[in-house]
Short mmCIF file of C-alpha atoms and ligand atoms in Angstrom, two decimals:
data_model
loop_
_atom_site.label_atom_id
_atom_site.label_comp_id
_atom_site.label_asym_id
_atom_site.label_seq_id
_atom_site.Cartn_x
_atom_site.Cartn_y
_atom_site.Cartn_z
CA UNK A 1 131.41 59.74 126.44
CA UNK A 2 128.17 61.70 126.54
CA UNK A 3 126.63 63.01 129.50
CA UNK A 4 123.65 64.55 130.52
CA UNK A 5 123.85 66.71 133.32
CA UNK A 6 121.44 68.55 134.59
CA UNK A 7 120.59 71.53 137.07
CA UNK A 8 123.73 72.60 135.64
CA UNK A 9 123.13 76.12 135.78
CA UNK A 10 123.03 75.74 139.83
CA UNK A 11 125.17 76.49 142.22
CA UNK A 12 127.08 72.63 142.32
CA UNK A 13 126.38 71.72 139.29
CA UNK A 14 127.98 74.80 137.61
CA UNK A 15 130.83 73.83 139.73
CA UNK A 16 130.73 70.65 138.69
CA UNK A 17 130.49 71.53 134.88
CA UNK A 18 133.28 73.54 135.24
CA UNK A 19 135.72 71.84 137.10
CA UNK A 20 135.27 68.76 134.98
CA UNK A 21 136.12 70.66 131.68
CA UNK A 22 138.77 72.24 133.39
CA UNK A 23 140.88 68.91 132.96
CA UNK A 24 138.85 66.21 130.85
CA UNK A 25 138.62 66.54 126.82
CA UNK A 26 137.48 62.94 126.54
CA UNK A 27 133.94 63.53 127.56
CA UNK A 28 130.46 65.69 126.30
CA UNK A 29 128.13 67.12 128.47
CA UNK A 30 124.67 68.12 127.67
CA UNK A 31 123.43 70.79 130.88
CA UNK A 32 119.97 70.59 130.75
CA UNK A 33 118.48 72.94 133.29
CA UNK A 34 115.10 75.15 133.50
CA UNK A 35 116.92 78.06 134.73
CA UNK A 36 114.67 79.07 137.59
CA UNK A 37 115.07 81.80 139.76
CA UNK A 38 118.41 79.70 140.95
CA UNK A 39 119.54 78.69 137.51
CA UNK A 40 122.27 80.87 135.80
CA UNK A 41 124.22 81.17 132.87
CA UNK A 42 126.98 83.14 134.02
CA UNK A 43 128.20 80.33 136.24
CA UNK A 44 129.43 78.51 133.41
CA UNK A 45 131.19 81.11 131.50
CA UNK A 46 134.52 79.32 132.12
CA UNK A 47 133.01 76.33 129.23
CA UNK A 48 131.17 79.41 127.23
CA UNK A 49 132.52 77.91 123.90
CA UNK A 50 133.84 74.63 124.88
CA UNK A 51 133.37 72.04 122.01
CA UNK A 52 132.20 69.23 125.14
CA UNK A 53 129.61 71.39 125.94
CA UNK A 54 126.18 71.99 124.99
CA UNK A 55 123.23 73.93 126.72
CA UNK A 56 120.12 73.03 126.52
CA UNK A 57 117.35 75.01 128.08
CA UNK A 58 114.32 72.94 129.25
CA UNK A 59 112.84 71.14 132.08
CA UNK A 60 113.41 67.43 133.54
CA UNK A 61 109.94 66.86 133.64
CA UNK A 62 109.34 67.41 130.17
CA UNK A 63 109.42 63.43 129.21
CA UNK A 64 109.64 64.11 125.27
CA UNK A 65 112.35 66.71 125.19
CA UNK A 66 114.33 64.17 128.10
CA UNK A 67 113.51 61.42 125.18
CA UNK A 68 114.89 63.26 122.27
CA UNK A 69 117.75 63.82 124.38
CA UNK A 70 118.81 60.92 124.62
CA UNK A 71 118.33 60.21 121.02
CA UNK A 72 120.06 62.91 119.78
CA UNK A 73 123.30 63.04 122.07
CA UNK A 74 123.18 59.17 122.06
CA UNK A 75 123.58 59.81 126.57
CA UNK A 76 124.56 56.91 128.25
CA UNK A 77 125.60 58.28 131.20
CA UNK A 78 123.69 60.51 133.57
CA UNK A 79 124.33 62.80 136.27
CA UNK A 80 121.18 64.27 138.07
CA UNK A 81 122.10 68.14 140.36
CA UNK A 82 118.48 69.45 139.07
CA UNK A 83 116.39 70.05 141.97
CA UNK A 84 114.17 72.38 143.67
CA UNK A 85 116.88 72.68 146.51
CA UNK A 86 115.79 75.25 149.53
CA UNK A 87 114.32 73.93 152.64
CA UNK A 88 112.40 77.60 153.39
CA UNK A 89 111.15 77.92 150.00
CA UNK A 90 109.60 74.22 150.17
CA UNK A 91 107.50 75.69 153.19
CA UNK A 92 106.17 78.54 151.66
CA UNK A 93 104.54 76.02 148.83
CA UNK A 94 105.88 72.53 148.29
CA UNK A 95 104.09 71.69 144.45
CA UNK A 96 107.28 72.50 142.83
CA UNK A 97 109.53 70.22 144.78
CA UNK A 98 107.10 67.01 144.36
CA UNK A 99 107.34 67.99 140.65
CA UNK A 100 110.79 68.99 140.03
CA UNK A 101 112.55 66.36 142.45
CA UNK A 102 110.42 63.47 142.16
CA UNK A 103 108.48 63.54 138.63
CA UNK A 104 111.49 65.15 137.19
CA UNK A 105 113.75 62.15 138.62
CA UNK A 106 111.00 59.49 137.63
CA UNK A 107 111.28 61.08 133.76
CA UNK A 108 114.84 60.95 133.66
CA UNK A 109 114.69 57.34 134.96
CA UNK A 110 112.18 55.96 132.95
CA UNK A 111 114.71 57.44 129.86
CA UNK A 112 117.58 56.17 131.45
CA UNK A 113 115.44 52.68 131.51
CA UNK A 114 114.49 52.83 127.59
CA UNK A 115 118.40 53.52 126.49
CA UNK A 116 120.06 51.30 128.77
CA UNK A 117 122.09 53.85 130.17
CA UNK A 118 125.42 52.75 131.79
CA UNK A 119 125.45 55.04 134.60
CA UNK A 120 122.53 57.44 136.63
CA UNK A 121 123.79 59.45 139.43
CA UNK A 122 121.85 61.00 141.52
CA UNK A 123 122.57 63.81 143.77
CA UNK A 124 121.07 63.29 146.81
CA UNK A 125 120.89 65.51 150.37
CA UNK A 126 122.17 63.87 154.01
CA UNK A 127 118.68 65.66 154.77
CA UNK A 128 116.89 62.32 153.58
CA UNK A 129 117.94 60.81 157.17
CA UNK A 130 115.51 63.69 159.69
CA UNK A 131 117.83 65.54 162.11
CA UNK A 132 119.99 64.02 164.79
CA UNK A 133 120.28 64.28 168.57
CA UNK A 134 123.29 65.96 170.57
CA UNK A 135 125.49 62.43 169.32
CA UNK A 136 125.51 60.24 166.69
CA UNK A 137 125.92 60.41 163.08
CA UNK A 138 124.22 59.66 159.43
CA UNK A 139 125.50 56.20 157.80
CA UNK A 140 123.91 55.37 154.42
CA UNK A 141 122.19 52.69 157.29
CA UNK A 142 120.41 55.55 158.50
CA UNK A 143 116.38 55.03 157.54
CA UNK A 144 114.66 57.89 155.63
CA UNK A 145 112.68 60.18 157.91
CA UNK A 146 112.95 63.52 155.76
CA UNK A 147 110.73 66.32 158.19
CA UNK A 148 110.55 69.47 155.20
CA UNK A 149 108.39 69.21 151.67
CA UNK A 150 112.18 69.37 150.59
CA UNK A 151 113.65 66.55 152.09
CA UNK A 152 110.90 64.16 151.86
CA UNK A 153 111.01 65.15 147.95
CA UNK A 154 114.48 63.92 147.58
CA UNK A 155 113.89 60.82 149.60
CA UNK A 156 111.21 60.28 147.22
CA UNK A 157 113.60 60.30 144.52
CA UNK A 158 115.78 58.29 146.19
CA UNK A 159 113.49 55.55 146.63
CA UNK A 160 112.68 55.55 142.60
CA UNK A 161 116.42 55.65 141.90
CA UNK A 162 116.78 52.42 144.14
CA UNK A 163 113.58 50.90 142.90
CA UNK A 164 114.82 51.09 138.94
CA UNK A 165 118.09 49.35 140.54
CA UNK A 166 115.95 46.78 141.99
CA UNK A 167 113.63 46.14 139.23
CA UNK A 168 115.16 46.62 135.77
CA UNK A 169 119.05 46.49 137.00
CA UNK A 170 119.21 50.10 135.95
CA UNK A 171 123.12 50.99 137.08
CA UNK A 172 122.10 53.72 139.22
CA UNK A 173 123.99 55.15 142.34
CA UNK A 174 123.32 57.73 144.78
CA UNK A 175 125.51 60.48 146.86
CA UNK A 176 124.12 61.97 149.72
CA UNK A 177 125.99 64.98 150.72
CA UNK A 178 126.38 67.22 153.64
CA UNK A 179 125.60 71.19 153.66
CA UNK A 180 127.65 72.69 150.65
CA UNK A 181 128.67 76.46 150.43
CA UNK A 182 131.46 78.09 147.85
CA UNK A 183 131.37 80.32 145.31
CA UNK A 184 128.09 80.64 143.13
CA UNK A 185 125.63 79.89 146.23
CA UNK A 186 122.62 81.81 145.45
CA UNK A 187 122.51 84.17 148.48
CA UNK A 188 119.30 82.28 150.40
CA UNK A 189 121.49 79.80 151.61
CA UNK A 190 123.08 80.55 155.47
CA UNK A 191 127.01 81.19 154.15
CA UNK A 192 125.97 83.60 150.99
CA UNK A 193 123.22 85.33 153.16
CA UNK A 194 124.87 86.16 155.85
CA UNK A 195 128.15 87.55 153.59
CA UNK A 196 126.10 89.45 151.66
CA UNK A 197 123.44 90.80 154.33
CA UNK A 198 127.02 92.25 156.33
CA UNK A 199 128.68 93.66 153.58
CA UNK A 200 125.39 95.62 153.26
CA UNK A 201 124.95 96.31 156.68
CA UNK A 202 122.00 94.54 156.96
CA UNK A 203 120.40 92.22 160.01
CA UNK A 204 121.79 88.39 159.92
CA UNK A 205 118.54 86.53 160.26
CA UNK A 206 119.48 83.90 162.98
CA UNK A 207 116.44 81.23 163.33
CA UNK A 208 115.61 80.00 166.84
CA UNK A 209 118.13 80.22 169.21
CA UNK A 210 120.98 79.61 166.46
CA UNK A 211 122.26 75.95 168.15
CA UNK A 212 121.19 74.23 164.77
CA UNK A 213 124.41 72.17 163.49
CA UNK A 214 125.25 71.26 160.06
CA UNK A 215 128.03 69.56 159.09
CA UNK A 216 129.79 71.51 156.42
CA UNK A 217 131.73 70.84 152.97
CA UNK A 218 133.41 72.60 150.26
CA UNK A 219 131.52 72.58 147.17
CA UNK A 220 134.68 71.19 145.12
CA UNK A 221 135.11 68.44 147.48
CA UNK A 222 131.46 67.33 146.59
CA UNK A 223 132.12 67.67 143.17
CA UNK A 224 135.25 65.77 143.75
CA UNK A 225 133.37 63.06 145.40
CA UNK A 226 130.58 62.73 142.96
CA UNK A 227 132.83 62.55 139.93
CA UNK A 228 134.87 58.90 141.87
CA UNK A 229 131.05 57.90 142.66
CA UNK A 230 129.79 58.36 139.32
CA UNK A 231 133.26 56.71 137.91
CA UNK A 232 133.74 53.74 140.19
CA UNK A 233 130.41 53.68 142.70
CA UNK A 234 128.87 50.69 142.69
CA UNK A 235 125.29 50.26 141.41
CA UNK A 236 122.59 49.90 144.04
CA UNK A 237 124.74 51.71 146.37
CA UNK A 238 124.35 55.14 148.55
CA UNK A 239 127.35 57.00 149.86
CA UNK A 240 127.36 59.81 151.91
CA UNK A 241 129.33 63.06 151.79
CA UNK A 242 130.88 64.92 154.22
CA UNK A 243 133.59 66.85 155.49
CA UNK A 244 133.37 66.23 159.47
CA UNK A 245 132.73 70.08 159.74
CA UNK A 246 130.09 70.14 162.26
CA UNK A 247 129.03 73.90 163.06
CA UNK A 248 126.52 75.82 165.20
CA UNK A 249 124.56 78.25 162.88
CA UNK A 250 125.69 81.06 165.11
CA UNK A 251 129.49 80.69 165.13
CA UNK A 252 128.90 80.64 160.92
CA UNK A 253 127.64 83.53 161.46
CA UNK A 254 130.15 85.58 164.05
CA UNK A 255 133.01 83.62 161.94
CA UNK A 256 131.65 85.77 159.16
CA UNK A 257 131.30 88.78 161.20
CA UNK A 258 134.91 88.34 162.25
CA UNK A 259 136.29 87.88 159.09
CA UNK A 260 134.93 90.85 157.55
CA UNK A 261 135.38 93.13 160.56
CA UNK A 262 131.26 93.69 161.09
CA UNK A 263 130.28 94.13 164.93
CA UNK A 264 127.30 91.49 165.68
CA UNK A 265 125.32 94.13 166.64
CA UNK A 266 123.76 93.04 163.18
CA UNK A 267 123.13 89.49 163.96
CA UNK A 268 118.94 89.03 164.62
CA UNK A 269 117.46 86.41 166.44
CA UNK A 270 114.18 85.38 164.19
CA UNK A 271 111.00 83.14 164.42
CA UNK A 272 112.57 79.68 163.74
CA UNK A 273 111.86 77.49 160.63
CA UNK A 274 109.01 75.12 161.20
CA UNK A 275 110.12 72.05 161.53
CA UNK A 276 114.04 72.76 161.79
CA UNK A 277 116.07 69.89 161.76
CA UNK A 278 118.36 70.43 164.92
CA UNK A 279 121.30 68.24 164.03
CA UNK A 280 123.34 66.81 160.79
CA UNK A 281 126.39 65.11 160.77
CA UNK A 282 127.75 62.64 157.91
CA UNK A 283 129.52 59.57 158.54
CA UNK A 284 131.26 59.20 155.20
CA UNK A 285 133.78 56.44 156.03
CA UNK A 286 132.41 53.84 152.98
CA UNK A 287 133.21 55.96 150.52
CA UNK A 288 136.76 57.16 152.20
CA UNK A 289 137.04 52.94 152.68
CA UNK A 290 135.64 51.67 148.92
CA UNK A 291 136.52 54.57 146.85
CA UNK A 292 139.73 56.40 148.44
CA UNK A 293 138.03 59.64 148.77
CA UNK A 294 138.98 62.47 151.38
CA UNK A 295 138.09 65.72 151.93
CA UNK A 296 140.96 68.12 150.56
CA UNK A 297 139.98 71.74 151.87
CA UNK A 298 140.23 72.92 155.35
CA UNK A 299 137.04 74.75 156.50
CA UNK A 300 138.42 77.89 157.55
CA UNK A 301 140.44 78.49 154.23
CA UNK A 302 137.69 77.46 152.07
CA UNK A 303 135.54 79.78 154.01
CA UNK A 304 137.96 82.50 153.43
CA UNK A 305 138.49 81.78 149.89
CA UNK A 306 134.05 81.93 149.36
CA UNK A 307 134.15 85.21 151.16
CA UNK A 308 136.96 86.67 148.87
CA UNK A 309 134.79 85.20 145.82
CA UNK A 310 131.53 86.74 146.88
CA UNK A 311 133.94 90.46 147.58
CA UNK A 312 135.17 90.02 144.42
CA UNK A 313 131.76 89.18 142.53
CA UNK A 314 129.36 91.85 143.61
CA UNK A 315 127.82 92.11 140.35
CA UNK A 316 127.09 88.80 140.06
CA UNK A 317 124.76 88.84 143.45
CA UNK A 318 124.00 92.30 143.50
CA UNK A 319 121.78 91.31 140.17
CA UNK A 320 120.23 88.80 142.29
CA UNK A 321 119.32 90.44 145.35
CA UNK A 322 118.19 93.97 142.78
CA UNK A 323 115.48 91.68 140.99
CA UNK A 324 113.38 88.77 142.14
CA UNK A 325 114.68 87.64 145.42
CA UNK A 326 114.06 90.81 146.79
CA UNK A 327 110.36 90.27 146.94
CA UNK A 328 111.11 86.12 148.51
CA UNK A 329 113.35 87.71 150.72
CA UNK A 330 110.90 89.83 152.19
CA UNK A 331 107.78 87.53 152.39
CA UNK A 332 110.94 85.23 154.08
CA UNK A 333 112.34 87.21 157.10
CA UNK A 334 109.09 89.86 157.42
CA UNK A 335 107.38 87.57 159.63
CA UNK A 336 109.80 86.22 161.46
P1 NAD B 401 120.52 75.15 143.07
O1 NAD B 401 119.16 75.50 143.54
O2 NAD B 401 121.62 76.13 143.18
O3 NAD B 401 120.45 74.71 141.53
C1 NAD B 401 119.45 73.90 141.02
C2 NAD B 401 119.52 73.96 139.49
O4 NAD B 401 118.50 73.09 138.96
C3 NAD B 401 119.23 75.35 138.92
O5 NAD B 401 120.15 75.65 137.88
C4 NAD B 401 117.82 75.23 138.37
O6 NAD B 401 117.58 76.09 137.26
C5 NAD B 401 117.79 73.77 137.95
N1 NAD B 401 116.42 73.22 137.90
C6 NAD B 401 115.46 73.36 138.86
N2 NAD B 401 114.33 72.75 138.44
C7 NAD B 401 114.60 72.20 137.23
C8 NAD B 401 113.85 71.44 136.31
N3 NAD B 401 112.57 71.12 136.56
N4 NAD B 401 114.43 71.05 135.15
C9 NAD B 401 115.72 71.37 134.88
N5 NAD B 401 116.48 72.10 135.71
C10 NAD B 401 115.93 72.51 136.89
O7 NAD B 401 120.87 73.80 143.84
P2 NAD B 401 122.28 73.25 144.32
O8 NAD B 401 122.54 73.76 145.68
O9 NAD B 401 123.26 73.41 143.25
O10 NAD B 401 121.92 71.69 144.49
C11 NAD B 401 122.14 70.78 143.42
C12 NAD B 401 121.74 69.39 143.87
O11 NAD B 401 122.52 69.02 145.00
C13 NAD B 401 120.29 69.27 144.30
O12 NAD B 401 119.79 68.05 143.84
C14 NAD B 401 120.34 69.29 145.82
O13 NAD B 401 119.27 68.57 146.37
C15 NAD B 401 121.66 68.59 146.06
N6 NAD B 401 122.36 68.96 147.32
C16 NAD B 401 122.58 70.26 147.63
C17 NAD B 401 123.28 70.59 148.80
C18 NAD B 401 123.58 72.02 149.16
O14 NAD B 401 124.12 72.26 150.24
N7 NAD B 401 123.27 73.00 148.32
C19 NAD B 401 123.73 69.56 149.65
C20 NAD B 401 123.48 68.22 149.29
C21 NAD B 401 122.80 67.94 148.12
P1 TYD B 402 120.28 76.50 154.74
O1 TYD B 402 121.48 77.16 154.14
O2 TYD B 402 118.92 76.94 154.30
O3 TYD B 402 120.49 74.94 154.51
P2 TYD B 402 119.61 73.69 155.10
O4 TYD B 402 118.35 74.16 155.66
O5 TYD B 402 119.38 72.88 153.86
O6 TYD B 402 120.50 73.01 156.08
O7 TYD B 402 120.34 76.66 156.31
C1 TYD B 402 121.45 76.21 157.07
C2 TYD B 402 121.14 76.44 158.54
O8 TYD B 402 121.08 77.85 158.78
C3 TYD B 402 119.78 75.89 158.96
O9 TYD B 402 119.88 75.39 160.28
C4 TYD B 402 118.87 77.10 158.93
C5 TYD B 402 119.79 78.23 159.30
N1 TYD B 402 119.47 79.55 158.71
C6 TYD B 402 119.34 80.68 159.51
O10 TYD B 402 119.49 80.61 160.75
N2 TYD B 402 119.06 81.88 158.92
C7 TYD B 402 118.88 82.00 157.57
O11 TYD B 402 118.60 83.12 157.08
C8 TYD B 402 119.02 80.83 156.75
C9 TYD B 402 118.84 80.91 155.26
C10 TYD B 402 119.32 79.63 157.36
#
């Protein structure tokens, strides 16, 4: 069984690349991934030298190297993480997310189309649905009304993946998951940041008045939920993701405090995001009902246990924050 993941060099789907080796021998995967600024190959040194795995370094937009591909590794099956994925990035310049999550999806697609693929998932955000009130939640009922370049790109791919289902009965599915965080988060997400930013002693950028909720999940319990999808989802169908871990922004960020004994003296009220969606929250009860799925890891342990990864991994993000992101990090929070 050959698959063609991609974005695999990302934060879930280097997760999901590993965790799936970690206990299947009956299946290939191909990671095809650009390796941008989030992209990285030490995330998947647990399959360094795995015979089911192959890296292949290239971009999903590039229709003739998706095409050979295919041909070569005879893929049937398709799992789509790739993705331009950070809301404040998206509103500094938005090209690269039309591109990436849209043309890139529409390439793999149109592939997917010409082999007669068995199986496309696509990894999808609960961001898709806009941003609640104070009550309420996100079915897979919920219309699109995505507010950031991000979020309308991936509802943009959504509506391709559904249209191929429609039109040429391509067996396509899509997850839509909640807000993610575990080990191997690039540090401009909220849960990375803010560990990292303390254990340097540095200001915990808190945008508007820090009420914003997001519904949180363990990264493996994603995974876990995109591998059943993927395996028994039906085609044509969405199901959403989620962990019923609904959180303000600022007790994230005193839970962190707490936990590693930092005074929030250091947390900094900031400019808010443009456009900030106040509110997520996943109903996820089709695929708990369809598919037998539950959440496995309680928020509070899994919090500890992505703490204890990022104390134990300093190299790995203090080679992140010492290059690049430095200079994104300041045109981020300078103005703010
Ligand atoms: P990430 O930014 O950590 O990783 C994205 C990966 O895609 C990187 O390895 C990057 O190099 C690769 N990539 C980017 N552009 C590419 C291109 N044109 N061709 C090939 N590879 C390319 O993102 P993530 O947080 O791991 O998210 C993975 C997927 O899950 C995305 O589709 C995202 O929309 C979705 N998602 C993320 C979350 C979350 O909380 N992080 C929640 C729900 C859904
Ligand atoms: P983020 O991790 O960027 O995920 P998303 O925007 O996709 O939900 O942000 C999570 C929440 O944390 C969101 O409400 C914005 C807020 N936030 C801050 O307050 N400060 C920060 O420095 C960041 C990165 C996010």
């Amino acid at each position: 069984m050959n698959i063609l993941v991609t974005g695999g060099a990302g934060f879930i789907g280097s997760n999901f690349i590993n965790h799936i080796l970690s206990k299947r021998d009956d299946l290939n995967i191909i990671n095809l991934d650009k390796l941008t600024y989030a992209g990285n190959l030490e995330n998947l040194k647990p399959v360094e030298g795995n015979k089911n795995y192959t890296f292949v370094k290239g971009d999903i937009t590039n229709a003739e190297l998706v095409d050979y591909l295919f041909r070569k590794h005879s893929i049937k099956y398709v799992i789509n993480f790739a993705a331009e994925s950070h809301v404040d990035r998206s509103i500094l310049g938005s090209e690269i997310f039309y591109k990436t999550n849209v043309t890139g999806t529409a390439v793999l697609l149109e592939a997917a189309r010409r082999y007669n693929i068995e199986k496309f998932l696509q990894i999808s955000t609960d961001e898709v649905y806009g941003s609640l009130g104070e009550t309420g939640l996100f079915t897979e009922k919920t219309p699109l009304s995505p507010n950031s370049p991000y979020s309308s790109s991936k509802a943009s791919a959504d509506t391709a993946v559904l249209a191929f289902y429609h039109t040429y009965g391509l067996p396509a599915v899509i997850t839509r998951c909640s807000n993610n965080y575990g080990p191997l988060q690039f540090p401009e997400k909220l849960i990375p940041l803010m560990i990292i930013n303390a254990l340097n002693n540095k200001k915990l950028p808190v945008y508007g008045d820090g009420l914003n909720v997001r519904d949180w999940i363990y990264v493996i319990d994603h995974n876990k939920a995109a591998e059943l999808v993927f395996e028994k989802g039906k085609p044509g169908e969405v199901y959403n993701i989620g962990a019923s871990r609904e959180m303000k922004n600022i007790n994230i960020v005193k839970l962190i405090l707490n936990k590693l004994n930092k005074g929030e003296e250091l947390i900094e009220y900031v400019k808010d995001r443009p456009g900030h969606d106040r509110r997520y929250a996943i109903d996820s009860s089709k695929i708990q009902e369809e598919l037998g799925w539950k959440p496995s890891f309680n928020f509070e342990e899994a919090l500890d246990n992505t703490i204890d990864w990022y104390l134990e991994n300093r190299q790995w993000w203090q080679r992140i924050i010492s290059g690049e992101y430095q200079k994104y990090y300041e045109l981020q929070y300078k103005n703010r």
